Structures are given as structure tokens and as C-alpha cells.
Amino acid sequence: MLLLAASHPLDDENLGNLELFSASLALALHNAMTHDQVQKLAAIDPLTGIYNRRFGLTRLHEEFIRSIKQNSAIGLLMMDIDRFKQVNDTYGHTVGDRILQSLASTARKQLREGDLIVRLGGDEFMVVLLGANKKDTLEVAESIRRAIEEKQIKYSDQVIKVTVSVGGASFPECDANSEEDLIEAADRSLYVVKESGRNRALV
């Protein structure tokens, strides 16, 4: 609401100008709100409510460049749900969606303000940890892994539990020239975790 007051009555010309002004202002505010809503929709994964792949990779690129310029650390986690296909096959995709939502919510609670969690697609997630060295990155990875392992997802009369595998890397300890190099390093750690039995964090 916008309230205008005057110390004396307005003449017809000023009243006419105010009507034009209010119409223009209403249109401008509507357009601004619509633009903000569109931008938000373009950045958010509709199922989990966290950042989507395109926006997340853009932010990672920006934060990696900032880390280089400011000579600061940045950590990256790549994670996915262990044997998620079996979960979908056993309980159905509705339950699978609830598990994805629960994972996103549970993982987000382990992050600090400013950190980013991104759904890359399917059951694959990425976490960007600002200012995190290797030790910090591993601690957050283990915190996420443990929180998800302890989480119970109730559906009808069933209680479902899942685990995640997490691989990470941190710059500048990891020799990376770009965010793609950091992603590849985190993916290599994730591959080792999967090959060694899953439900583990490795940085």
C-alpha cells in the first residue's frame, strides 16, 4: 500500500497526474514481482525446493572464480542415494520423490549460511561449501551422511531408511584450474566410495 498525503486540497491537474502515476507504479511493481518470480522459478528445482542444475553450476563457477581472486578456500561435495533404483522399484516413484525431498531438507540443515545445495538430476546432488578447506569439507560430508542414515521416512505403515555416498574435493588443496576440475576430483572420490561399499564420505 502506498499512502500519499497533502497539507491542502489537490487541484484537478494534480489529481489527474496522481492517477497516471499510480497506474504506472502499479504496472512497474507488478512487472518487478513477476520478474522476481520467474527468476526464482528458473533457479529452483520444483520437487525438492533447492537450486537446480543450471543455476547451481552457474553459482559454482562464480564462487570458484571468487575463491581464486580472493585466495580463499571452497569445498565441493557430490552425492547420490545408494541403490535408489531399487527403492523406486520396491516402493514406487511417489515414495522415491518423498525420499528426494527428505534428503534435500535433511542435507540443507547441515549446511552453514551461504553454502549451496543443488539437485543435479535424479538422485544426484551437489553441495558448494564456501570457505571450506579439506577438513571442513569432510566434516560437512560426514555430517550429511550421518544425518541421512539416521533419518526415517514414514509412508503409510512403512518406515524407509536410505543411505548416501559422498565424494568431495577442496580448493586450493586440490589442484584445480576450473570448477570442472573440482567436480571431476569430487566425482573420483565418489566413485571410490561406491566401489568400496557405499554409505561413506571421502574427500
CSV table of C-alpha atoms in Angstrom, one decimal:
chain,number,residue,atom,x,y,z
A,1,MET,CA,0.0,0.0,0.0
A,2,LEU,CA,1.2,3.5,-0.9
A,3,LEU,CA,-0.3,6.4,1.1
A,4,LEU,CA,0.0,10.0,-0.1
A,5,ALA,CA,-1.0,13.0,2.0
A,6,ALA,CA,-1.2,16.7,1.2
A,7,SER,CA,-1.5,19.7,3.5
A,8,HIS,CA,-4.1,21.3,1.2
A,9,PRO,CA,-6.7,20.0,-1.3
A,10,LEU,CA,-5.2,19.0,-4.7
A,11,ASP,CA,-6.5,20.6,-7.9
A,12,ASP,CA,-7.8,18.6,-10.8
A,13,GLU,CA,-4.5,18.7,-12.7
A,14,ASN,CA,-2.6,17.2,-9.7
A,15,LEU,CA,-5.3,14.6,-9.1
A,16,GLY,CA,-5.1,13.6,-12.8
A,17,ASN,CA,-1.3,13.3,-12.5
A,18,LEU,CA,-1.6,11.1,-9.4
A,19,GLU,CA,-4.0,8.8,-11.2
A,20,LEU,CA,-1.5,8.4,-14.0
A,21,PHE,CA,1.4,7.9,-11.6
A,22,SER,CA,-0.5,5.3,-9.6
A,23,ALA,CA,-1.3,3.3,-12.7
A,24,SER,CA,2.3,3.4,-13.9
A,25,LEU,CA,3.6,2.5,-10.4
A,26,ALA,CA,1.2,-0.4,-10.1
A,27,LEU,CA,2.4,-1.8,-13.5
A,28,ALA,CA,6.0,-1.3,-12.6
A,29,LEU,CA,5.6,-3.1,-9.3
A,30,HIS,CA,3.7,-6.0,-11.0
A,31,ASN,CA,6.4,-6.4,-13.6
A,32,ALA,CA,9.1,-6.4,-10.9
A,33,MET,CA,7.3,-9.0,-8.9
A,34,THR,CA,6.7,-11.1,-12.0
A,35,HIS,CA,10.3,-10.9,-13.0
A,36,ASP,CA,11.4,-11.9,-9.5
A,37,GLN,CA,9.0,-14.9,-9.5
A,38,VAL,CA,10.2,-16.0,-12.9
A,39,GLN,CA,13.9,-15.7,-11.8
A,40,LYS,CA,13.1,-17.8,-8.7
A,41,LEU,CA,11.3,-20.4,-10.7
A,42,ALA,CA,14.2,-20.6,-13.1
A,43,ALA,CA,16.6,-21.3,-10.3
A,44,ILE,CA,14.7,-23.8,-8.1
A,45,ASP,CA,14.1,-27.5,-8.6
A,46,PRO,CA,10.3,-27.8,-8.2
A,47,LEU,CA,10.4,-31.2,-6.4
A,48,THR,CA,12.9,-30.5,-3.7
A,49,GLY,CA,12.9,-26.7,-3.4
A,50,ILE,CA,16.6,-26.4,-3.7
A,51,TYR,CA,18.7,-25.0,-6.6
A,52,ASN,CA,18.5,-26.7,-9.9
A,53,ARG,CA,21.4,-27.9,-12.1
A,54,ARG,CA,21.7,-24.8,-14.3
A,55,PHE,CA,21.6,-22.3,-11.6
A,56,GLY,CA,23.8,-24.4,-9.3
A,57,LEU,CA,26.6,-24.8,-11.9
A,58,THR,CA,26.5,-21.1,-12.6
A,59,ARG,CA,26.9,-20.2,-8.9
A,60,LEU,CA,29.7,-22.7,-8.6
A,61,HIS,CA,31.5,-21.1,-11.4
A,62,GLU,CA,31.1,-17.6,-9.8
A,63,GLU,CA,32.2,-18.8,-6.4
A,64,PHE,CA,35.2,-20.7,-7.8
A,65,ILE,CA,36.4,-17.5,-9.6
A,66,ARG,CA,35.9,-15.5,-6.4
A,67,SER,CA,38.0,-18.1,-4.5
A,68,ILE,CA,40.8,-17.7,-6.9
A,69,LYS,CA,40.7,-13.9,-6.8
A,70,GLN,CA,40.5,-13.7,-3.0
A,71,ASN,CA,42.8,-16.7,-2.4
A,72,SER,CA,40.2,-18.4,-0.3
A,73,ALA,CA,39.0,-22.0,0.0
A,74,ILE,CA,36.0,-23.6,-1.5
A,75,GLY,CA,34.7,-27.2,-0.9
A,76,LEU,CA,32.6,-29.3,-3.2
A,77,LEU,CA,30.5,-32.4,-2.5
A,78,MET,CA,29.0,-34.8,-4.9
A,79,MET,CA,26.5,-37.3,-3.5
A,80,ASP,CA,23.8,-39.7,-4.5
A,81,ILE,CA,21.4,-42.1,-2.9
A,82,ASP,CA,22.7,-45.7,-2.5
A,83,ARG,CA,20.7,-48.1,-4.7
A,84,PHE,CA,18.0,-45.6,-5.4
A,85,LYS,CA,16.7,-47.5,-8.4
A,86,GLN,CA,15.9,-50.4,-6.0
A,87,VAL,CA,14.0,-48.1,-3.7
A,88,ASN,CA,11.9,-46.8,-6.7
A,89,ASP,CA,11.3,-50.3,-7.9
A,90,THR,CA,10.2,-51.5,-4.5
A,91,TYR,CA,8.1,-48.6,-3.2
A,92,GLY,CA,7.2,-46.7,-6.3
A,93,HIS,CA,8.1,-43.2,-7.6
A,94,THR,CA,5.8,-41.4,-5.2
A,95,VAL,CA,7.9,-42.7,-2.3
A,96,GLY,CA,11.1,-42.0,-4.3
A,97,ASP,CA,10.0,-38.4,-4.6
A,98,ARG,CA,9.4,-38.1,-0.9
A,99,ILE,CA,12.9,-39.6,-0.2
A,100,LEU,CA,14.4,-37.0,-2.5
A,101,GLN,CA,12.6,-34.2,-0.7
A,102,SER,CA,13.6,-35.6,2.7
A,103,LEU,CA,17.3,-35.9,1.6
A,104,ALA,CA,17.3,-32.3,0.3
A,105,SER,CA,15.8,-31.0,3.5
A,106,THR,CA,18.0,-33.1,5.8
A,107,ALA,CA,21.2,-32.2,4.0
A,108,ARG,CA,20.3,-28.5,3.9
A,109,LYS,CA,20.0,-28.4,7.7
A,110,GLN,CA,23.7,-29.5,8.0
A,111,LEU,CA,24.9,-26.5,5.9
A,112,ARG,CA,26.1,-23.1,7.1
A,113,GLU,CA,24.5,-19.9,5.9
A,114,GLY,CA,25.8,-19.1,2.4
A,115,ASP,CA,26.5,-22.8,1.4
A,116,LEU,CA,24.6,-24.1,-1.6
A,117,ILE,CA,22.8,-27.4,-2.2
A,118,VAL,CA,21.9,-28.3,-5.8
A,119,ARG,CA,19.9,-31.1,-7.3
A,120,LEU,CA,21.8,-32.1,-10.5
A,121,GLY,CA,19.2,-34.5,-11.6
A,122,GLY,CA,17.6,-37.8,-10.5
A,123,ASP,CA,19.2,-38.7,-7.1
A,124,GLU,CA,22.4,-36.7,-7.7
A,125,PHE,CA,23.2,-33.7,-5.6
A,126,MET,CA,26.0,-31.2,-5.3
A,127,VAL,CA,26.9,-29.1,-2.3
A,128,VAL,CA,29.1,-26.0,-2.5
A,129,LEU,CA,30.9,-25.1,0.7
A,130,LEU,CA,32.2,-21.5,0.8
A,131,GLY,CA,35.5,-21.0,2.6
A,132,ALA,CA,35.8,-24.7,3.4
A,133,ASN,CA,39.2,-26.4,3.4
A,134,LYS,CA,39.6,-30.2,3.1
A,135,LYS,CA,39.0,-30.8,6.8
A,136,ASP,CA,35.9,-28.7,6.8
A,137,THR,CA,34.6,-30.3,3.6
A,138,LEU,CA,35.0,-33.8,5.1
A,139,GLU,CA,33.3,-32.8,8.3
A,140,VAL,CA,30.2,-31.5,6.5
A,141,ALA,CA,30.2,-34.5,4.2
A,142,GLU,CA,30.2,-36.9,7.2
A,143,SER,CA,27.5,-34.8,8.9
A,144,ILE,CA,25.2,-35.0,5.9
A,145,ARG,CA,25.9,-38.7,5.5
A,146,ARG,CA,25.2,-39.5,9.2
A,147,ALA,CA,22.0,-37.3,9.3
A,148,ILE,CA,20.5,-39.1,6.3
A,149,GLU,CA,21.5,-42.5,7.6
A,150,GLU,CA,19.6,-41.7,10.8
A,151,LYS,CA,16.6,-40.2,9.1
A,152,GLN,CA,13.4,-42.3,8.9
A,153,ILE,CA,10.9,-41.7,6.2
A,154,LYS,CA,7.4,-42.8,7.0
A,155,TYR,CA,5.0,-43.9,4.3
A,156,SER,CA,1.7,-45.4,5.2
A,157,ASP,CA,2.6,-48.1,7.8
A,158,GLN,CA,6.2,-48.5,6.5
A,159,VAL,CA,9.4,-46.9,7.7
A,160,ILE,CA,12.0,-46.5,5.0
A,161,LYS,CA,15.7,-45.6,5.5
A,162,VAL,CA,18.3,-44.8,2.9
A,163,THR,CA,22.0,-44.0,2.9
A,164,VAL,CA,24.1,-41.8,0.6
A,165,SER,CA,27.6,-42.0,-0.8
A,166,VAL,CA,29.5,-38.7,-0.7
A,167,GLY,CA,32.7,-37.7,-2.5
A,168,GLY,CA,34.3,-34.3,-2.1
A,169,ALA,CA,37.2,-32.1,-3.0
A,170,SER,CA,38.5,-28.8,-1.7
A,171,PHE,CA,40.4,-26.0,-3.4
A,172,PRO,CA,43.2,-25.0,-3.2
A,173,GLU,CA,44.3,-28.3,-1.6
A,174,CYS,CA,43.0,-29.9,-4.8
A,175,ASP,CA,45.0,-28.8,-7.8
A,176,ALA,CA,42.1,-27.4,-9.9
A,177,ASN,CA,42.3,-24.8,-12.6
A,178,SER,CA,38.5,-24.6,-13.0
A,179,GLU,CA,35.3,-25.6,-11.3
A,180,GLU,CA,35.2,-28.6,-13.8
A,181,ASP,CA,38.4,-29.8,-12.3
A,182,LEU,CA,36.9,-29.6,-8.8
A,183,ILE,CA,33.8,-31.5,-10.0
A,184,GLU,CA,36.0,-34.2,-11.5
A,185,ALA,CA,38.0,-34.6,-8.3
A,186,ALA,CA,34.9,-34.9,-6.2
A,187,ASP,CA,33.4,-37.4,-8.7
A,188,ARG,CA,36.6,-39.5,-8.4
A,189,SER,CA,36.2,-39.6,-4.6
A,190,LEU,CA,32.5,-40.6,-5.0
A,191,TYR,CA,33.5,-43.4,-7.4
A,192,VAL,CA,35.9,-44.8,-4.8
A,193,VAL,CA,33.2,-44.7,-2.1
A,194,LYS,CA,30.8,-46.6,-4.4
A,195,GLU,CA,33.4,-49.2,-5.2
A,196,SER,CA,34.3,-49.7,-1.6
A,197,GLY,CA,30.8,-50.4,-0.3
A,198,ARG,CA,28.8,-47.1,-0.3
A,199,ASN,CA,27.4,-45.2,2.7
A,200,ARG,CA,30.6,-43.4,3.3
A,201,ALA,CA,32.2,-39.9,2.8
A,202,LEU,CA,35.5,-39.3,1.3
A,203,VAL,CA,37.4,-36.1,0.5
